[in-house]
Each structure stands twice: as structure tokens, then as C-alpha cells.
Amino acid sequence: MSGPQLVLVGPMGVGKSTVGRLLAERLGVGYRDTDDDIVAEQGRTIAEIFVDEGEQVFRAIEKAAVHRALAGHEGVLALGGGSILDADTRALLAGQRVVYLSMDVEEAVKRTGLNQARPLLAVNPRKQWRELMEARRHLYEEVATAVVATDGRTPEEVTQVALDTLELNEV
């Protein structure tokens, strides 16, 4: 298998970055987040890109960043919440070990709240999150090798469940 040892997908606020860093540490590999790549490359936040350029332009930037990361990173890779909307990206994920970190709406609202840094949840976050998940859940499940629920679990517990589920050995 080429590419990352492990790819994390899931909705915004689920803990992909936190769990990704823990997984990378426990596996003794590097960590990379495509959202961080985009911010570094563009010199502005994802929210600013959404406001300045719109979602369509952001998705094109995101697709390119994800494809570069899938080709060039061998550790743990976290993808932005909407990256799985792209069919080409989903096709690339077909040969990867992908963990879908899931959570229910109440947990999502607790974690994301009314955070203005999340442009897709700026108005009525509970309703918008439900709508996003209705549109995306089947796509997360389509690309997933494993699904790990994060509700009521610490990042350390989620990390351990992911390792156990995938039968990965720590260094």
C-alpha cells in the first residue's frame, strides 16, 4: 500500500486533528492535515477563502491539496470535513486505510458551537450540521475501512479504539 499509513475523515469538530496527532505519535510516524496545508499555501484561513472566493473555489483548492497529500505523505493524514464530496478523492481513498470518526449532532454542537471559523455552520449550527451529515454520512461510510464513534470518548480512547479496530501496532 502506498500513501499514508492511515487517513482520517469525518465532520468538522469531530477531532481529526487531535486524534491524528495522537495516532501519529503512537505509530511513530508523521502527521499531516490538509486544512493546515491549505492555510499555509494560501496564506489565509479556510473561512477567509470561503468568504473571498466561495465554496466552489475552496473545494478545488482542497481537492488539489488532498491529492498531493495522499501521494506524498506516509504517516497519518487528516482530511477536511468536505473533502469526500469529490468523486476523484473518494476513488483515491479506495486503496487506503481510512477511519471515519463519527459523532452525533448534540456532540457536534457542543464541540463546534457557534464558531465563526466554521463558515458552513455560521447560522443555525444544529440544523446545518444535520443537513451536512445527511448529505455526507454515506460518503464517509463509502470510503471508510473502519468507523469509530467519538461520542463520550476522550481523544486517547478514540485513538486506542482506532488502533484496536485496525489491528495496528504501536512503536
GROMACS .gro file of N, CA and C in nm:
model
  513
    1MET      N    1   0.085  -0.118   0.000
    1MET     CA    2   0.000   0.000   0.000
    1MET      C    3   0.089   0.124   0.000
    2SER      N    4   0.067   0.212  -0.096
    2SER     CA    5   0.142   0.337  -0.097
    2SER      C    6   0.056   0.448  -0.038
    3GLY      N    7   0.120   0.558  -0.005
    3GLY     CA    8   0.048   0.669   0.055
    3GLY      C    9   0.049   0.660   0.206
    4PRO      N   10  -0.044   0.730   0.269
    4PRO     CA   11  -0.047   0.736   0.415
    4PRO      C   12  -0.070   0.600   0.479
    5GLN      N   13  -0.018   0.586   0.600
    5GLN     CA   14  -0.045   0.466   0.678
    5GLN      C   15  -0.191   0.463   0.720
    6LEU      N   16  -0.248   0.582   0.740
    6LEU     CA   17  -0.383   0.594   0.791
    6LEU      C   18  -0.438   0.731   0.752
    7VAL      N   19  -0.565   0.734   0.706
    7VAL     CA   20  -0.631   0.858   0.671
    7VAL      C   21  -0.754   0.873   0.761
    8LEU      N   22  -0.772   0.993   0.816
    8LEU     CA   23  -0.889   1.022   0.899
    8LEU      C   24  -0.986   1.112   0.823
    9VAL      N   25  -1.114   1.073   0.824
    9VAL     CA   26  -1.220   1.154   0.765
    9VAL      C   27  -1.330   1.169   0.868
   10GLY      N   28  -1.415   1.270   0.847
   10GLY     CA   29  -1.527   1.293   0.936
   10GLY      C   30  -1.564   1.439   0.936
   11PRO      N   31  -1.674   1.472   1.002
   11PRO     CA   32  -1.722   1.609   1.003
   11PRO      C   33  -1.634   1.704   1.083
   12MET      N   34  -1.652   1.832   1.058
   12MET     CA   35  -1.578   1.933   1.132
   12MET      C   36  -1.605   1.918   1.281
   13GLY      N   37  -1.500   1.935   1.361
   13GLY     CA   38  -1.516   1.929   1.505
   13GLY      C   39  -1.512   1.791   1.566
   14VAL      N   40  -1.497   1.687   1.485
   14VAL     CA   41  -1.501   1.550   1.538
   14VAL      C   42  -1.372   1.512   1.609
   15GLY      N   43  -1.264   1.586   1.582
   15GLY     CA   44  -1.138   1.558   1.650
   15GLY      C   45  -1.032   1.495   1.561
   16LYS      N   46  -1.045   1.512   1.430
   16LYS     CA   47  -0.947   1.452   1.337
   16LYS      C   48  -0.806   1.499   1.366
   17SER      N   49  -0.788   1.628   1.392
   17SER     CA   50  -0.654   1.681   1.417
   17SER      C   51  -0.597   1.626   1.548
   18THR      N   52  -0.675   1.630   1.654
   18THR     CA   53  -0.628   1.583   1.784
   18THR      C   54  -0.597   1.433   1.781
   19VAL      N   55  -0.692   1.355   1.730
   19VAL     CA   56  -0.673   1.211   1.724
   19VAL      C   57  -0.561   1.177   1.625
   20GLY      N   58  -0.554   1.251   1.514
   20GLY     CA   59  -0.449   1.227   1.416
   20GLY      C   60  -0.310   1.243   1.475
   21ARG      N   61  -0.291   1.348   1.553
   21ARG     CA   62  -0.160   1.369   1.617
   21ARG      C   63  -0.128   1.256   1.715
   22LEU      N   64  -0.229   1.214   1.792
   22LEU     CA   65  -0.209   1.104   1.887
   22LEU      C   66  -0.175   0.973   1.814
   23LEU      N   67  -0.248   0.946   1.706
   23LEU     CA   68  -0.221   0.824   1.629
   23LEU      C   69  -0.080   0.827   1.571
   24ALA      N   70  -0.040   0.940   1.517
   24ALA     CA   71   0.094   0.952   1.458
   24ALA      C   72   0.200   0.928   1.565
   25GLU      N   73   0.178   0.986   1.682
   25GLU     CA   74   0.274   0.968   1.792
   25GLU      C   75   0.282   0.820   1.833
   26ARG      N   76   0.167   0.757   1.847
   26ARG     CA   77   0.163   0.617   1.891
   26ARG      C   78   0.219   0.522   1.786
   27LEU      N   79   0.205   0.559   1.657
   27LEU     CA   80   0.257   0.474   1.548
   27LEU      C   81   0.401   0.509   1.510
   28GLY      N   82   0.451   0.621   1.563
   28GLY     CA   83   0.587   0.661   1.532
   28GLY      C   84   0.605   0.713   1.390
   29VAL      N   85   0.501   0.782   1.340
   29VAL     CA   86   0.506   0.836   1.204
   29VAL      C   87   0.470   0.985   1.207
   30GLY      N   88   0.482   1.051   1.095
   30GLY     CA   89   0.448   1.192   1.084
   30GLY      C   90   0.298   1.214   1.076
   31TYR      N   91   0.257   1.337   1.105
   31TYR     CA   92   0.116   1.377   1.098
   31TYR      C   93   0.103   1.491   0.998
   32ARG      N   94  -0.005   1.490   0.921
   32ARG     CA   95  -0.032   1.597   0.826
   32ARG      C   96  -0.182   1.620   0.818
   33ASP      N   97  -0.221   1.746   0.807
   33ASP     CA   98  -0.362   1.785   0.798
   33ASP      C   99  -0.376   1.870   0.673
   34THR      N  100  -0.464   1.829   0.583
   34THR     CA  101  -0.477   1.904   0.457
   34THR      C  102  -0.533   2.044   0.479
   35ASP      N  103  -0.611   2.065   0.584
   35ASP     CA  104  -0.657   2.202   0.614
   35ASP      C  105  -0.537   2.291   0.647
   36ASP      N  106  -0.442   2.239   0.723
   36ASP     CA  107  -0.320   2.315   0.754
   36ASP      C  108  -0.241   2.344   0.627
   37ASP      N  109  -0.234   2.245   0.537
   37ASP     CA  110  -0.165   2.265   0.409
   37ASP      C  111  -0.226   2.380   0.331
   38ILE      N  112  -0.359   2.383   0.327
   38ILE     CA  113  -0.430   2.487   0.252
   38ILE      C  114  -0.403   2.625   0.311
   39VAL      N  115  -0.412   2.637   0.443
   39VAL     CA  116  -0.388   2.765   0.510
   39VAL      C  117  -0.246   2.813   0.483
   40ALA      N  118  -0.149   2.721   0.493
   40ALA     CA  119  -0.009   2.758   0.469
   40ALA      C  120   0.011   2.801   0.323
   41GLU      N  121  -0.046   2.728   0.231
   41GLU     CA  122  -0.030   2.756   0.088
   41GLU      C  123  -0.099   2.887   0.048
   42GLN      N  124  -0.218   2.910   0.100
   42GLN     CA  125  -0.299   3.024   0.061
   42GLN      C  126  -0.269   3.150   0.142
   43GLY      N  127  -0.208   3.134   0.258
   43GLY     CA  128  -0.178   3.249   0.343
   43GLY      C  129  -0.301   3.314   0.403
   44ARG      N  130  -0.407   3.236   0.418
   44ARG     CA  131  -0.530   3.286   0.480
   44ARG      C  132  -0.609   3.167   0.532
   45THR      N  133  -0.704   3.196   0.619
   45THR     CA  134  -0.783   3.088   0.679
   45THR      C  135  -0.881   3.030   0.578
   46ILE      N  136  -0.930   2.913   0.611
   46ILE     CA  137  -1.032   2.850   0.527
   46ILE      C  138  -1.158   2.936   0.524
   47ALA      N  139  -1.195   2.993   0.638
   47ALA     CA  140  -1.312   3.081   0.642
   47ALA      C  141  -1.294   3.199   0.548
   48GLU      N  142  -1.173   3.256   0.543
   48GLU     CA  143  -1.146   3.369   0.452
   48GLU      C  144  -1.156   3.326   0.307
   49ILE      N  145  -1.108   3.208   0.275
   49ILE     CA  146  -1.119   3.158   0.137
   49ILE      C  147  -1.267   3.143   0.100
   50PHE      N  148  -1.347   3.086   0.190
   50PHE     CA  149  -1.491   3.072   0.165
   50PHE      C  150  -1.554   3.208   0.138
   51VAL      N  151  -1.525   3.305   0.223
   51VAL     CA  152  -1.586   3.438   0.211
   51VAL      C  153  -1.537   3.508   0.085
   52ASP      N  154  -1.405   3.504   0.059
   52ASP     CA  155  -1.347   3.576  -0.054
   52ASP      C  156  -1.374   3.511  -0.188
   53GLU      N  157  -1.370   3.378  -0.193
   53GLU     CA  158  -1.373   3.307  -0.321
   53GLU      C  159  -1.497   3.220  -0.342
   54GLY      N  160  -1.561   3.181  -0.232
   54GLY     CA  161  -1.676   3.091  -0.242
   54GLY      C  162  -1.637   2.945  -0.223
   55GLU      N  163  -1.740   2.863  -0.199
   55GLU     CA  164  -1.715   2.722  -0.171
   55GLU      C  165  -1.656   2.648  -0.291
   56GLN      N  166  -1.700   2.680  -0.411
   56GLN     CA  167  -1.651   2.608  -0.529
   56GLN      C  168  -1.499   2.624  -0.547
   57VAL      N  169  -1.450   2.745  -0.530
   57VAL     CA  170  -1.305   2.769  -0.541
   57VAL      C  171  -1.233   2.697  -0.427
   58PHE      N  172  -1.288   2.705  -0.305
   58PHE     CA  173  -1.225   2.635  -0.194
   58PHE      C  174  -1.217   2.485  -0.222
   59ARG      N  175  -1.324   2.426  -0.272
   59ARG     CA  176  -1.324   2.281  -0.298
   59ARG      C  177  -1.218   2.242  -0.400
   60ALA      N  178  -1.193   2.326  -0.500
   60ALA     CA  179  -1.088   2.298  -0.598
   60ALA      C  180  -0.950   2.303  -0.533
   61ILE      N  181  -0.930   2.403  -0.447
   61ILE     CA  182  -0.803   2.414  -0.373
   61ILE      C  183  -0.786   2.292  -0.282
   62GLU      N  184  -0.894   2.254  -0.215
   62GLU     CA  185  -0.892   2.140  -0.124
   62GLU      C  186  -0.861   2.011  -0.198
   63LYS      N  187  -0.924   1.990  -0.313
   63LYS     CA  188  -0.901   1.868  -0.391
   63LYS      C  189  -0.753   1.855  -0.426
   64ALA      N  190  -0.693   1.963  -0.473
   64ALA     CA  191  -0.551   1.959  -0.509
   64ALA      C  192  -0.464   1.928  -0.387
   65ALA      N  193  -0.495   1.990  -0.273
   65ALA     CA  194  -0.418   1.967  -0.151
   65ALA      C  195  -0.431   1.822  -0.104
   66VAL      N  196  -0.550   1.767  -0.111
   66VAL     CA  197  -0.572   1.629  -0.068
   66VAL      C  198  -0.497   1.533  -0.159
   67HIS      N  199  -0.504   1.556  -0.289
   67HIS     CA  200  -0.437   1.466  -0.383
   67HIS      C  201  -0.284   1.470  -0.364
   68ARG      N  202  -0.229   1.589  -0.339
   68ARG     CA  203  -0.085   1.600  -0.310
   68ARG      C  204  -0.049   1.523  -0.183
   69ALA      N  205  -0.130   1.541  -0.080
   69ALA     CA  206  -0.102   1.476   0.048
   69ALA      C  207  -0.114   1.324   0.038
   70LEU      N  208  -0.213   1.275  -0.034
   70LEU     CA  209  -0.229   1.131  -0.050
   70LEU      C  210  -0.110   1.070  -0.124
   71ALA      N  211  -0.054   1.146  -0.216
   71ALA     CA  212   0.060   1.096  -0.295
   71ALA      C  213   0.192   1.113  -0.221
   72GLY      N  214   0.201   1.213  -0.131
   72GLY     CA  215   0.330   1.248  -0.075
   72GLY      C  216   0.349   1.231   0.074
   73HIS      N  217   0.252   1.173   0.144
   73HIS     CA  218   0.264   1.158   0.289
   73HIS      C  219   0.248   1.012   0.327
   74GLU      N  220   0.335   0.965   0.415
   74GLU     CA  221   0.332   0.823   0.452
   74GLU      C  222   0.287   0.798   0.595
   75GLY      N  223   0.255   0.902   0.669
   75GLY     CA  224   0.213   0.885   0.808
   75GLY      C  225   0.062   0.886   0.823
   76VAL      N  226   0.016   0.963   0.922
   76VAL     CA  227  -0.127   0.981   0.948
   76VAL      C  228  -0.170   1.110   0.880
   77LEU      N  229  -0.278   1.102   0.803
   77LEU     CA  230  -0.329   1.217   0.728
   77LEU      C  231  -0.473   1.245   0.766
   78ALA      N  232  -0.502   1.370   0.806
   78ALA     CA  233  -0.638   1.412   0.836
   78ALA      C  234  -0.689   1.497   0.720
   79LEU      N  235  -0.810   1.466   0.672
   79LEU     CA  236  -0.870   1.541   0.562
   79LEU      C  237  -0.979   1.634   0.615
   80GLY      N  238  -0.998   1.745   0.545
   80GLY     CA  239  -1.106   1.837   0.580
   80GLY      C  240  -1.241   1.768   0.568
   81GLY      N  241  -1.337   1.816   0.644
   81GLY     CA  242  -1.469   1.753   0.652
   81GLY      C  243  -1.539   1.734   0.520
   82GLY      N  244  -1.520   1.825   0.425
   82GLY     CA  245  -1.590   1.816   0.297
   82GLY      C  246  -1.510   1.754   0.185
   83SER      N  247  -1.390   1.710   0.213
   83SER     CA  248  -1.303   1.658   0.107
   83SER      C  249  -1.361   1.537   0.036
   84ILE      N  250  -1.444   1.460   0.106
   84ILE     CA  251  -1.501   1.338   0.049
   84ILE      C  252  -1.615   1.368  -0.049
   85LEU      N  253  -1.652   1.494  -0.064
   85LEU     CA  254  -1.755   1.530  -0.161
   85LEU      C  255  -1.707   1.509  -0.304
   86ASP      N  256  -1.577   1.510  -0.324
   86ASP     CA  257  -1.519   1.496  -0.458
   86ASP      C  258  -1.504   1.349  -0.495
   87ALA      N  259  -1.562   1.309  -0.608
   87ALA     CA  260  -1.558   1.169  -0.653
   87ALA      C  261  -1.416   1.121  -0.679
   88ASP      N  262  -1.330   1.206  -0.735
   88ASP     CA  263  -1.191   1.166  -0.760
   88ASP      C  264  -1.118   1.137  -0.629
   89THR      N  265  -1.144   1.219  -0.529
   89THR     CA  266  -1.083   1.197  -0.398
   89THR      C  267  -1.131   1.066  -0.339
   90ARG      N  268  -1.261   1.040  -0.348
   90ARG     CA  269  -1.314   0.913  -0.295
   90ARG      C  270  -1.250   0.794  -0.367
   91ALA      N  271  -1.228   0.807  -0.496
   91ALA     CA  272  -1.163   0.699  -0.572
   91ALA      C  273  -1.021   0.675  -0.523
   92LEU      N  274  -0.948   0.782  -0.494
   92LEU     CA  275  -0.811   0.768  -0.442
   92LEU      C  276  -0.811   0.704  -0.304
   93LEU      N  277  -0.912   0.730  -0.226
   93LEU     CA  278  -0.920   0.674  -0.091
   93LEU      C  279  -0.953   0.524  -0.091
   94ALA      N  280  -1.001   0.474  -0.204
   94ALA     CA  281  -1.042   0.333  -0.212
   94ALA      C  282  -0.929   0.237  -0.176
   95GLY      N  283  -0.806   0.273  -0.204
   95GLY     CA  284  -0.695   0.184  -0.173
   95GLY      C  285  -0.626   0.215  -0.042
   96GLN      N  286  -0.684   0.300   0.038
   96GLN     CA  287  -0.621   0.345   0.163
   96GLN      C  288  -0.690   0.287   0.285
   97ARG      N  289  -0.621   0.292   0.399
   97ARG     CA  290  -0.679   0.257   0.529
   97ARG      C  291  -0.741   0.386   0.583
   98VAL      N  292  -0.874   0.392   0.583
   98VAL     CA  293  -0.946   0.515   0.618
   98VAL      C  294  -1.033   0.493   0.741
   99VAL      N  295  -1.019   0.581   0.839
   99VAL     CA  296  -1.103   0.577   0.959
   99VAL      C  297  -1.197   0.696   0.956
  100TYR      N  298  -1.326   0.666   0.961
  100TYR     CA  299  -1.430   0.768   0.969
  100TYR      C  300  -1.460   0.790   1.117
  101LEU      N  301  -1.426   0.909   1.167
  101LEU     CA  302  -1.458   0.946   1.305
  101LEU      C  303  -1.598   1.006   1.303
  102SER      N  304  -1.690   0.944   1.375
  102SER     CA  305  -1.829   0.989   1.373
  102SER      C  306  -1.870   1.048   1.507
  103MET      N  307  -1.976   1.129   1.502
  103MET     CA  308  -2.035   1.184   1.626
  103MET      C  309  -2.178   1.224   1.596
  104ASP      N  310  -2.261   1.229   1.701
  104ASP     CA  311  -2.399   1.271   1.681
  104ASP      C  312  -2.412   1.422   1.689
  105VAL      N  313  -2.530   1.472   1.657
  105VAL     CA  314  -2.549   1.617   1.645
  105VAL      C  315  -2.528   1.690   1.777
  106GLU      N  316  -2.570   1.633   1.888
  106GLU     CA  317  -2.554   1.701   2.016
  106GLU      C  318  -2.406   1.720   2.050
  107GLU      N  319  -2.328   1.616   2.024
  107GLU     CA  320  -2.184   1.624   2.047
  107GLU      C  321  -2.123   1.729   1.953
  108ALA      N  322  -2.169   1.732   1.829
  108ALA     CA  323  -2.116   1.827   1.731
  108ALA      C  324  -2.142   1.971   1.773
  109VAL      N  325  -2.262   1.996   1.822
  109VAL     CA  326  -2.296   2.132   1.866
  109VAL      C  327  -2.211   2.171   1.986
  110LYS      N  328  -2.190   2.077   2.077
  110LYS     CA  329  -2.103   2.105   2.192
  110LYS      C  330  -1.963   2.142   2.146
  111ARG      N  331  -1.912   2.067   2.049
  111ARG     CA  332  -1.774   2.087   2.006
  111ARG      C  333  -1.756   2.207   1.914
  112THR      N  334  -1.850   2.230   1.824
  112THR     CA  335  -1.832   2.339   1.727
  112THR      C  336  -1.903   2.466   1.770
  113GLY      N  337  -2.012   2.452   1.845
  113GLY     CA  338  -2.086   2.569   1.893
  113GLY      C  339  -2.120   2.665   1.781
  114LEU      N  340  -2.097   2.790   1.806
  114LEU     CA  341  -2.127   2.894   1.707
  114LEU      C  342  -1.998   2.950   1.650
  115ASN      N  343  -1.899   2.866   1.636
  115ASN     CA  344  -1.765   2.907   1.594
  115ASN      C  345  -1.768   2.969   1.454
  116GLN      N  346  -1.736   3.096   1.445
  116GLN     CA  347  -1.736   3.166   1.316
  116GLN      C  348  -1.627   3.117   1.222
  117ALA      N  349  -1.529   3.042   1.275
  117ALA     CA  350  -1.424   2.987   1.189
  117ALA      C  351  -1.478   2.870   1.107
  118ARG      N  352  -1.601   2.833   1.129
  118ARG     CA  353  -1.663   2.723   1.053
  118ARG      C  354  -1.773   2.783   0.966
  119PRO      N  355  -1.736   2.826   0.847
  119PRO     CA  356  -1.829   2.902   0.763
  119PRO      C  357  -1.957   2.827   0.727
  120LEU      N  358  -1.953   2.696   0.719
  120LEU     CA  359  -2.073   2.622   0.682
  120LEU      C  360  -2.171   2.609   0.798
  121LEU      N  361  -2.129   2.651   0.919
  121LEU     CA  362  -2.218   2.642   1.035
  121LEU      C  363  -2.248   2.779   1.096
  122ALA      N  364  -2.229   2.885   1.019
  122ALA     CA  365  -2.240   3.020   1.073
  122ALA      C  366  -2.380   3.053   1.123
  123VAL      N  367  -2.484   3.001   1.062
  123VAL     CA  368  -2.621   3.030   1.101
  123VAL      C  369  -2.690   2.898   1.135
  124ASN      N  370  -2.756   2.892   1.250
  124ASN     CA  371  -2.829   2.774   1.296
  124ASN      C  372  -2.742   2.647   1.285
  125PRO      N  373  -2.638   2.640   1.365
  125PRO     CA  374  -2.542   2.530   1.352
  125PRO      C  375  -2.603   2.389   1.365
  126ARG      N  376  -2.698   2.371   1.455
  126ARG     CA  377  -2.757   2.237   1.474
  126ARG      C  378  -2.827   2.191   1.346
  127LYS      N  379  -2.909   2.276   1.287
  127LYS     CA  380  -2.980   2.240   1.163
  127LYS      C  381  -2.881   2.221   1.048
  128GLN      N  382  -2.785   2.310   1.036
  128GLN     CA  383  -2.689   2.299   0.926
  128GLN      C  384  -2.601   2.176   0.940
  129TRP      N  385  -2.561   2.141   1.063
  129TRP     CA  386  -2.480   2.022   1.082
  129TRP      C  387  -2.558   1.898   1.043
  130ARG      N  388  -2.686   1.892   1.084
  130ARG     CA  389  -2.770   1.776   1.047
  130ARG      C  390  -2.779   1.764   0.895
  131GLU      N  391  -2.800   1.876   0.827
  131GLU     CA  392  -2.811   1.875   0.681
  131GLU      C  393  -2.679   1.832   0.616
  132LEU      N  394  -2.567   1.884   0.668
  132LEU     CA  395  -2.437   1.843   0.615
  132LEU      C  396  -2.417   1.692   0.632
  133MET      N  397  -2.452   1.640   0.748
  133MET     CA  398  -2.432   1.498   0.773
  133MET      C  399  -2.526   1.412   0.690
  134GLU      N  400  -2.647   1.459   0.666
  134GLU     CA  401  -2.737   1.383   0.578
  134GLU      C  402  -2.678   1.372   0.439
  135ALA      N  403  -2.611   1.478   0.394
  135ALA     CA  404  -2.551   1.478   0.261
  135ALA      C  405  -2.418   1.402   0.256
  136ARG      N  406  -2.350   1.392   0.368
  136ARG     CA  407  -2.213   1.338   0.368
  136ARG      C  408  -2.196   1.201   0.431
  137ARG      N  409  -2.282   1.163   0.525
  137ARG     CA  410  -2.261   1.039   0.602
  137ARG      C  411  -2.233   0.919   0.511
  138HIS      N  412  -2.313   0.902   0.408
  138HIS     CA  413  -2.294   0.786   0.320
  138HIS      C  414  -2.160   0.792   0.247
  139LEU      N  415  -2.109   0.913   0.223
  139LEU     CA  416  -1.979   0.927   0.156
  139LEU      C  417  -1.865   0.892   0.253
  140TYR      N  418  -1.877   0.934   0.379
  140TYR     CA  419  -1.778   0.895   0.480
  140TYR      C  420  -1.777   0.742   0.492
  141GLU      N  421  -1.896   0.683   0.499
  141GLU     CA  422  -1.906   0.538   0.514
  141GLU      C  423  -1.851   0.466   0.391
  142GLU      N  424  -1.873   0.524   0.272
  142GLU     CA  425  -1.825   0.464   0.147
  142GLU      C  426  -1.673   0.449   0.146
  143VAL      N  427  -1.601   0.549   0.197
  143VAL     CA  428  -1.455   0.546   0.191
  143VAL      C  429  -1.391   0.478   0.312
  144ALA      N  430  -1.471   0.453   0.416
  144ALA     CA  431  -1.415   0.406   0.544
  144ALA      C  432  -1.380   0.258   0.544
  145THR      N  433  -1.263   0.230   0.597
  145THR     CA  434  -1.222   0.094   0.631
  145THR      C  435  -1.281   0.060   0.768
  146ALA      N  436  -1.291   0.162   0.854
  146ALA     CA  437  -1.344   0.146   0.990
  146ALA      C  438  -1.416   0.273   1.031
  147VAL      N  439  -1.517   0.257   1.115
  147VAL     CA  440  -1.590   0.370   1.171
  147VAL      C  441  -1.568   0.368   1.322
  148VAL      N  442  -1.527   0.483   1.377
  148VAL     CA  443  -1.503   0.493   1.521
  148VAL      C  444  -1.587   0.609   1.574
  149ALA      N  445  -1.682   0.577   1.661
  149ALA     CA  446  -1.765   0.680   1.724
  149ALA      C  447  -1.683   0.754   1.829
  150THR      N  448  -1.695   0.886   1.829
  150THR     CA  449  -1.618   0.967   1.923
  150THR      C  450  -1.703   1.017   2.040
  151ASP      N  451  -1.834   1.000   2.032
  151ASP     CA  452  -1.924   1.049   2.136
  151ASP      C  453  -1.887   0.995   2.273
  152GLY      N  454  -1.870   1.086   2.370
  152GLY     CA  455  -1.843   1.047   2.507
  152GLY      C  456  -1.707   0.983   2.529
  153ARG      N  457  -1.619   0.992   2.430
  153ARG     CA  458  -1.485   0.934   2.444
  153ARG      C  459  -1.380   1.045   2.443
  154THR      N  460  -1.274   1.023   2.518
  154THR     CA  461  -1.160   1.115   2.514
  154THR      C  462  -1.082   1.090   2.385
  155PRO      N  463  -1.001   1.187   2.342
  155PRO     CA  464  -0.917   1.163   2.225
  155PRO      C  465  -0.829   1.039   2.241
  156GLU      N  466  -0.780   1.014   2.361
  156GLU     CA  467  -0.697   0.897   2.387
  156GLU      C  468  -0.777   0.768   2.367
  157GLU      N  469  -0.902   0.768   2.413
  157GLU     CA  470  -0.987   0.649   2.395
  157GLU      C  471  -1.018   0.626   2.248
  158VAL      N  472  -1.047   0.733   2.174
  158VAL     CA  473  -1.075   0.722   2.030
  158VAL      C  474  -0.952   0.667   1.959
  159THR      N  475  -0.835   0.717   1.996
  159THR     CA  476  -0.709   0.671   1.938
  159THR      C  477  -0.692   0.521   1.961
  160GLN      N  478  -0.715   0.476   2.083
  160GLN     CA  479  -0.699   0.334   2.115
  160GLN      C  480  -0.799   0.249   2.038
  161VAL      N  481  -0.923   0.293   2.028
  161VAL     CA  482  -1.024   0.217   1.954
  161VAL      C  483  -0.983   0.207   1.807
  162ALA      N  484  -0.934   0.316   1.750
  162ALA     CA  485  -0.889   0.313   1.610
  162ALA      C  486  -0.775   0.214   1.591
  163LEU      N  487  -0.677   0.218   1.680
  163LEU     CA  488  -0.564   0.125   1.672
  163LEU      C  489  -0.612  -0.020   1.684
  164ASP      N  490  -0.700  -0.045   1.780
  164ASP     CA  491  -0.751  -0.181   1.802
  164ASP      C  492  -0.834  -0.228   1.683
  165THR      N  493  -0.920  -0.141   1.632
  165THR     CA  494  -1.008  -0.176   1.520
  165THR      C  495  -0.928  -0.213   1.396
  166LEU      N  496  -0.823  -0.138   1.371
  166LEU     CA  497  -0.739  -0.163   1.252
  166LEU      C  498  -0.627  -0.262   1.279
  167GLU      N  499  -0.617  -0.307   1.403
  167GLU     CA  500  -0.513  -0.402   1.445
  167GLU      C  501  -0.373  -0.348   1.409
  168LEU      N  502  -0.352  -0.219   1.444
  168LEU     CA  503  -0.222  -0.156   1.422
  168LEU      C  504  -0.139  -0.164   1.549
  169ASN      N  505  -0.011  -0.185   1.532
  169ASN     CA  506   0.078  -0.195   1.647
  169ASN      C  507   0.150  -0.063   1.669
  170GLU      N  508   0.157  -0.026   1.796
  170GLU     CA  509   0.230   0.095   1.833
  170GLU      C  510   0.379   0.067   1.831
  171VAL      N  511   0.456   0.178   1.818
  171VAL     CA  512   0.602   0.163   1.825
  171VAL      C  513   0.648   0.172   1.968
   0.00000   0.00000   0.00000
